[in-house]
């Protein structure tokens, strides 16, 4: 019989797999110790790493496993993919128009780069006012496509 994983002994257990809670495994291999959430999807066993002991303690791992079980019971995915998370962050943030973004960028370049002369800065601003802003100035940055840049 394997030892029970407790707050007192989980840092001293020998190599092996230990059940710490429902669907929560404690994996010890050499000097590495980590928590793994094990579950079934479409008849296949899946393992989702919760993290190493250096970053996640036993109580945090148990609460994360409980949360994952709840998400599985609701039919939700365990975690969002990076692409979904970034899309959600971008949708929450107010996306500026190209003109406002370009103006801020040009001003930053002016501060950092210190244009070789004021004439270079003036030419850049004039170029954007004449050729770029009329075509894509009012579009949001995320709406600009390759065809817009070519135009």
PDB file of C-alpha atoms in Angstrom:
ATOM      1  CA  UNK A   1       0.000   0.000   0.000  1.00  0.00           C
ATOM      2  CA  UNK A   2       1.334   3.404  -0.925  1.00  0.00           C
ATOM      3  CA  UNK A   3       1.728   6.129   1.648  1.00  0.00           C
ATOM      4  CA  UNK A   4      -0.962   8.759   1.976  1.00  0.00           C
ATOM      5  CA  UNK A   5       0.023  12.230   0.801  1.00  0.00           C
ATOM      6  CA  UNK A   6      -0.259  14.764   3.626  1.00  0.00           C
ATOM      7  CA  UNK A   7       1.083  18.226   4.302  1.00  0.00           C
ATOM      8  CA  UNK A   8       3.653  16.711   6.661  1.00  0.00           C
ATOM      9  CA  UNK A   9       5.096  14.060   4.371  1.00  0.00           C
ATOM     10  CA  UNK A  10       4.628  15.168   0.763  1.00  0.00           C
ATOM     11  CA  UNK A  11       8.124  16.611   0.549  1.00  0.00           C
ATOM     12  CA  UNK A  12       9.796  13.437   1.850  1.00  0.00           C
ATOM     13  CA  UNK A  13       8.064  10.647  -0.122  1.00  0.00           C
ATOM     14  CA  UNK A  14      10.210   8.310  -2.252  1.00  0.00           C
ATOM     15  CA  UNK A  15       9.945   8.014  -6.049  1.00  0.00           C
ATOM     16  CA  UNK A  16       6.534   7.028  -7.350  1.00  0.00           C
ATOM     17  CA  UNK A  17       2.979   8.107  -8.122  1.00  0.00           C
ATOM     18  CA  UNK A  18       0.706   9.014  -5.208  1.00  0.00           C
ATOM     19  CA  UNK A  19      -2.982   9.907  -5.096  1.00  0.00           C
ATOM     20  CA  UNK A  20      -3.317  13.194  -3.241  1.00  0.00           C
ATOM     21  CA  UNK A  21      -7.023  13.825  -3.949  1.00  0.00           C
ATOM     22  CA  UNK A  22      -9.621  12.681  -6.481  1.00  0.00           C
ATOM     23  CA  UNK A  23      -7.962  12.906  -9.915  1.00  0.00           C
ATOM     24  CA  UNK A  24      -4.874  14.549  -8.364  1.00  0.00           C
ATOM     25  CA  UNK A  25      -1.580  12.711  -8.594  1.00  0.00           C
ATOM     26  CA  UNK A  26       1.624  13.594  -6.835  1.00  0.00           C
ATOM     27  CA  UNK A  27       4.570  12.482  -8.979  1.00  0.00           C
ATOM     28  CA  UNK A  28       8.046  12.055  -7.488  1.00  0.00           C
ATOM     29  CA  UNK A  29      11.015  11.259  -9.736  1.00  0.00           C
ATOM     30  CA  UNK A  30      14.453  11.874  -8.323  1.00  0.00           C
ATOM     31  CA  UNK A  31      14.640  15.494  -7.262  1.00  0.00           C
ATOM     32  CA  UNK A  32      11.522  16.553  -9.171  1.00  0.00           C
ATOM     33  CA  UNK A  33       8.130  16.656  -7.505  1.00  0.00           C
ATOM     34  CA  UNK A  34       4.995  17.814  -9.294  1.00  0.00           C
ATOM     35  CA  UNK A  35       1.213  17.670  -9.230  1.00  0.00           C
ATOM     36  CA  UNK A  36      -0.765  16.232 -12.139  1.00  0.00           C
ATOM     37  CA  UNK A  37      -4.518  16.293 -12.740  1.00  0.00           C
ATOM     38  CA  UNK A  38      -5.570  13.017 -14.417  1.00  0.00           C
ATOM     39  CA  UNK A  39      -8.902  12.749 -16.234  1.00  0.00           C
ATOM     40  CA  UNK A  40     -10.655  10.907 -19.077  1.00  0.00           C
ATOM     41  CA  UNK A  41     -11.910  12.447 -22.330  1.00  0.00           C
ATOM     42  CA  UNK A  42     -13.558  10.290 -24.997  1.00  0.00           C
ATOM     43  CA  UNK A  43     -12.242   7.163 -23.297  1.00  0.00           C
ATOM     44  CA  UNK A  44      -8.649   8.383 -23.318  1.00  0.00           C
ATOM     45  CA  UNK A  45      -6.627   9.164 -20.221  1.00  0.00           C
ATOM     46  CA  UNK A  46      -5.219  12.675 -20.132  1.00  0.00           C
ATOM     47  CA  UNK A  47      -2.780  14.318 -17.753  1.00  0.00           C
ATOM     48  CA  UNK A  48      -2.740  18.055 -17.102  1.00  0.00           C
ATOM     49  CA  UNK A  49       0.234  19.399 -15.181  1.00  0.00           C
ATOM     50  CA  UNK A  50      -0.680  21.677 -12.294  1.00  0.00           C
ATOM     51  CA  UNK A  51       2.887  22.562 -11.487  1.00  0.00           C
ATOM     52  CA  UNK A  52       6.027  21.720  -9.540  1.00  0.00           C
ATOM     53  CA  UNK A  53       6.099  21.689  -5.746  1.00  0.00           C
ATOM     54  CA  UNK A  54       8.388  24.721  -5.795  1.00  0.00           C
ATOM     55  CA  UNK A  55       5.525  26.817  -7.233  1.00  0.00           C
ATOM     56  CA  UNK A  56       2.366  25.011  -6.063  1.00  0.00           C
ATOM     57  CA  UNK A  57       1.781  23.596  -2.595  1.00  0.00           C
ATOM     58  CA  UNK A  58      -0.557  20.727  -1.741  1.00  0.00           C
ATOM     59  CA  UNK A  59      -3.549  22.863  -0.769  1.00  0.00           C
ATOM     60  CA  UNK A  60      -3.303  24.942  -3.972  1.00  0.00           C
ATOM     61  CA  UNK A  61      -3.045  21.756  -6.042  1.00  0.00           C
ATOM     62  CA  UNK A  62      -6.134  20.299  -4.355  1.00  0.00           C
ATOM     63  CA  UNK A  63      -8.171  23.438  -4.989  1.00  0.00           C
ATOM     64  CA  UNK A  64      -7.024  23.541  -8.633  1.00  0.00           C
ATOM     65  CA  UNK A  65      -7.976  19.878  -9.074  1.00  0.00           C
ATOM     66  CA  UNK A  66     -11.386  20.595  -7.563  1.00  0.00           C
ATOM     67  CA  UNK A  67     -11.847  23.508  -9.979  1.00  0.00           C
ATOM     68  CA  UNK A  68     -10.814  21.313 -12.927  1.00  0.00           C
ATOM     69  CA  UNK A  69     -13.329  18.626 -11.860  1.00  0.00           C
ATOM     70  CA  UNK A  70     -16.058  21.267 -11.786  1.00  0.00           C
ATOM     71  CA  UNK A  71     -15.113  22.506 -15.242  1.00  0.00           C
ATOM     72  CA  UNK A  72     -15.146  18.958 -16.628  1.00  0.00           C
ATOM     73  CA  UNK A  73     -18.548  18.285 -15.071  1.00  0.00           C
ATOM     74  CA  UNK A  74     -19.883  21.463 -16.720  1.00  0.00           C
ATOM     75  CA  UNK A  75     -18.459  20.447 -20.083  1.00  0.00           C
ATOM     76  CA  UNK A  76     -16.020  23.366 -20.158  1.00  0.00           C
ATOM     77  CA  UNK A  77     -12.388  23.050 -21.265  1.00  0.00           C
ATOM     78  CA  UNK A  78      -9.854  22.886 -18.430  1.00  0.00           C
ATOM     79  CA  UNK A  79      -7.922  25.936 -19.537  1.00  0.00           C
ATOM     80  CA  UNK A  80      -8.018  28.411 -22.374  1.00  0.00           C
ATOM     81  CA  UNK A  81      -5.491  28.111 -25.133  1.00  0.00           C
ATOM     82  CA  UNK A  82      -3.013  30.941 -25.496  1.00  0.00           C
ATOM     83  CA  UNK A  83      -4.746  32.085 -28.670  1.00  0.00           C
ATOM     84  CA  UNK A  84      -8.159  32.254 -26.924  1.00  0.00           C
ATOM     85  CA  UNK A  85      -6.690  34.070 -23.919  1.00  0.00           C
ATOM     86  CA  UNK A  86      -4.983  36.678 -26.115  1.00  0.00           C
ATOM     87  CA  UNK A  87      -8.160  37.175 -28.164  1.00  0.00           C
ATOM     88  CA  UNK A  88     -10.089  37.789 -24.951  1.00  0.00           C
ATOM     89  CA  UNK A  89      -7.503  40.297 -23.713  1.00  0.00           C
ATOM     90  CA  UNK A  90      -7.556  42.153 -27.032  1.00  0.00           C
ATOM     91  CA  UNK A  91     -11.343  42.273 -27.071  1.00  0.00           C
ATOM     92  CA  UNK A  92     -11.349  43.830 -23.592  1.00  0.00           C
ATOM     93  CA  UNK A  93      -8.731  46.413 -24.477  1.00  0.00           C
ATOM     94  CA  UNK A  94      -9.741  49.413 -26.529  1.00  0.00           C
ATOM     95  CA  UNK A  95      -7.990  49.066 -29.851  1.00  0.00           C
ATOM     96  CA  UNK A  96      -6.818  52.427 -31.226  1.00  0.00           C
ATOM     97  CA  UNK A  97      -7.135  53.670 -34.775  1.00  0.00           C
ATOM     98  CA  UNK A  98      -4.041  53.519 -36.920  1.00  0.00           C
ATOM     99  CA  UNK A  99      -3.726  57.321 -36.955  1.00  0.00           C
ATOM    100  CA  UNK A 100      -3.672  57.704 -33.155  1.00  0.00           C
ATOM    101  CA  UNK A 101      -1.268  54.773 -32.780  1.00  0.00           C
ATOM    102  CA  UNK A 102       1.058  56.100 -35.507  1.00  0.00           C
ATOM    103  CA  UNK A 103       1.092  59.597 -34.012  1.00  0.00           C
ATOM    104  CA  UNK A 104       2.044  58.199 -30.593  1.00  0.00           C
ATOM    105  CA  UNK A 105       4.724  56.034 -32.170  1.00  0.00           C
ATOM    106  CA  UNK A 106       6.210  58.885 -34.173  1.00  0.00           C
ATOM    107  CA  UNK A 107       6.386  61.023 -31.030  1.00  0.00           C
ATOM    108  CA  UNK A 108       8.131  58.204 -29.144  1.00  0.00           C
ATOM    109  CA  UNK A 109      10.619  57.784 -31.959  1.00  0.00           C
ATOM    110  CA  UNK A 110      11.210  61.524 -31.862  1.00  0.00           C
ATOM    111  CA  UNK A 111      12.035  61.318 -28.142  1.00  0.00           C
ATOM    112  CA  UNK A 112      14.183  58.188 -28.326  1.00  0.00           C
ATOM    113  CA  UNK A 113      15.845  58.431 -31.690  1.00  0.00           C
ATOM    114  CA  UNK A 114      16.285  62.188 -31.757  1.00  0.00           C
ATOM    115  CA  UNK A 115      15.776  62.585 -35.502  1.00  0.00           C
ATOM    116  CA  UNK A 116      18.892  63.727 -37.302  1.00  0.00           C
ATOM    117  CA  UNK A 117      17.152  67.020 -37.892  1.00  0.00           C
ATOM    118  CA  UNK A 118      13.747  68.565 -37.401  1.00  0.00           C
ATOM    119  CA  UNK A 119      13.315  68.365 -41.171  1.00  0.00           C
ATOM    120  CA  UNK A 120      13.375  64.535 -41.037  1.00  0.00           C
ATOM    121  CA  UNK A 121      10.628  64.556 -38.401  1.00  0.00           C
ATOM    122  CA  UNK A 122       8.579  67.052 -40.431  1.00  0.00           C
ATOM    123  CA  UNK A 123       8.978  64.976 -43.610  1.00  0.00           C
ATOM    124  CA  UNK A 124       7.801  61.832 -41.815  1.00  0.00           C
ATOM    125  CA  UNK A 125       4.730  63.572 -40.422  1.00  0.00           C
ATOM    126  CA  UNK A 126       3.956  65.081 -43.841  1.00  0.00           C
ATOM    127  CA  UNK A 127       4.325  61.681 -45.547  1.00  0.00           C
ATOM    128  CA  UNK A 128       1.886  60.032 -43.131  1.00  0.00           C
ATOM    129  CA  UNK A 129      -0.590  62.930 -43.478  1.00  0.00           C
ATOM    130  CA  UNK A 130      -0.477  62.810 -47.285  1.00  0.00           C
ATOM    131  CA  UNK A 131      -0.288  59.101 -48.099  1.00  0.00           C
ATOM    132  CA  UNK A 132      -0.998  56.851 -45.125  1.00  0.00           C
ATOM    133  CA  UNK A 133      -3.769  58.459 -43.067  1.00  0.00           C
ATOM    134  CA  UNK A 134      -6.188  58.972 -45.988  1.00  0.00           C
ATOM    135  CA  UNK A 135      -6.117  55.231 -46.737  1.00  0.00           C
ATOM    136  CA  UNK A 136      -5.881  53.514 -43.328  1.00  0.00           C
ATOM    137  CA  UNK A 137      -5.857  56.336 -40.774  1.00  0.00           C
ATOM    138  CA  UNK A 138      -9.378  55.716 -39.419  1.00  0.00           C
ATOM    139  CA  UNK A 139      -9.175  51.907 -39.335  1.00  0.00           C
ATOM    140  CA  UNK A 140      -8.540  50.058 -36.099  1.00  0.00           C
ATOM    141  CA  UNK A 141      -5.149  48.393 -35.985  1.00  0.00           C
ATOM    142  CA  UNK A 142      -6.605  44.873 -35.821  1.00  0.00           C
ATOM    143  CA  UNK A 143      -8.717  45.505 -38.957  1.00  0.00           C
ATOM    144  CA  UNK A 144      -5.808  46.433 -41.248  1.00  0.00           C
ATOM    145  CA  UNK A 145      -5.077  43.797 -43.875  1.00  0.00           C
ATOM    146  CA  UNK A 146      -2.271  43.341 -46.364  1.00  0.00           C
ATOM    147  CA  UNK A 147      -4.375  44.813 -49.180  1.00  0.00           C
ATOM    148  CA  UNK A 148      -4.820  48.022 -47.155  1.00  0.00           C
ATOM    149  CA  UNK A 149      -1.067  48.401 -46.744  1.00  0.00           C
ATOM    150  CA  UNK A 150      -0.486  47.751 -50.449  1.00  0.00           C
ATOM    151  CA  UNK A 151      -3.118  50.378 -51.346  1.00  0.00           C
TER     152      UNK A 151
END
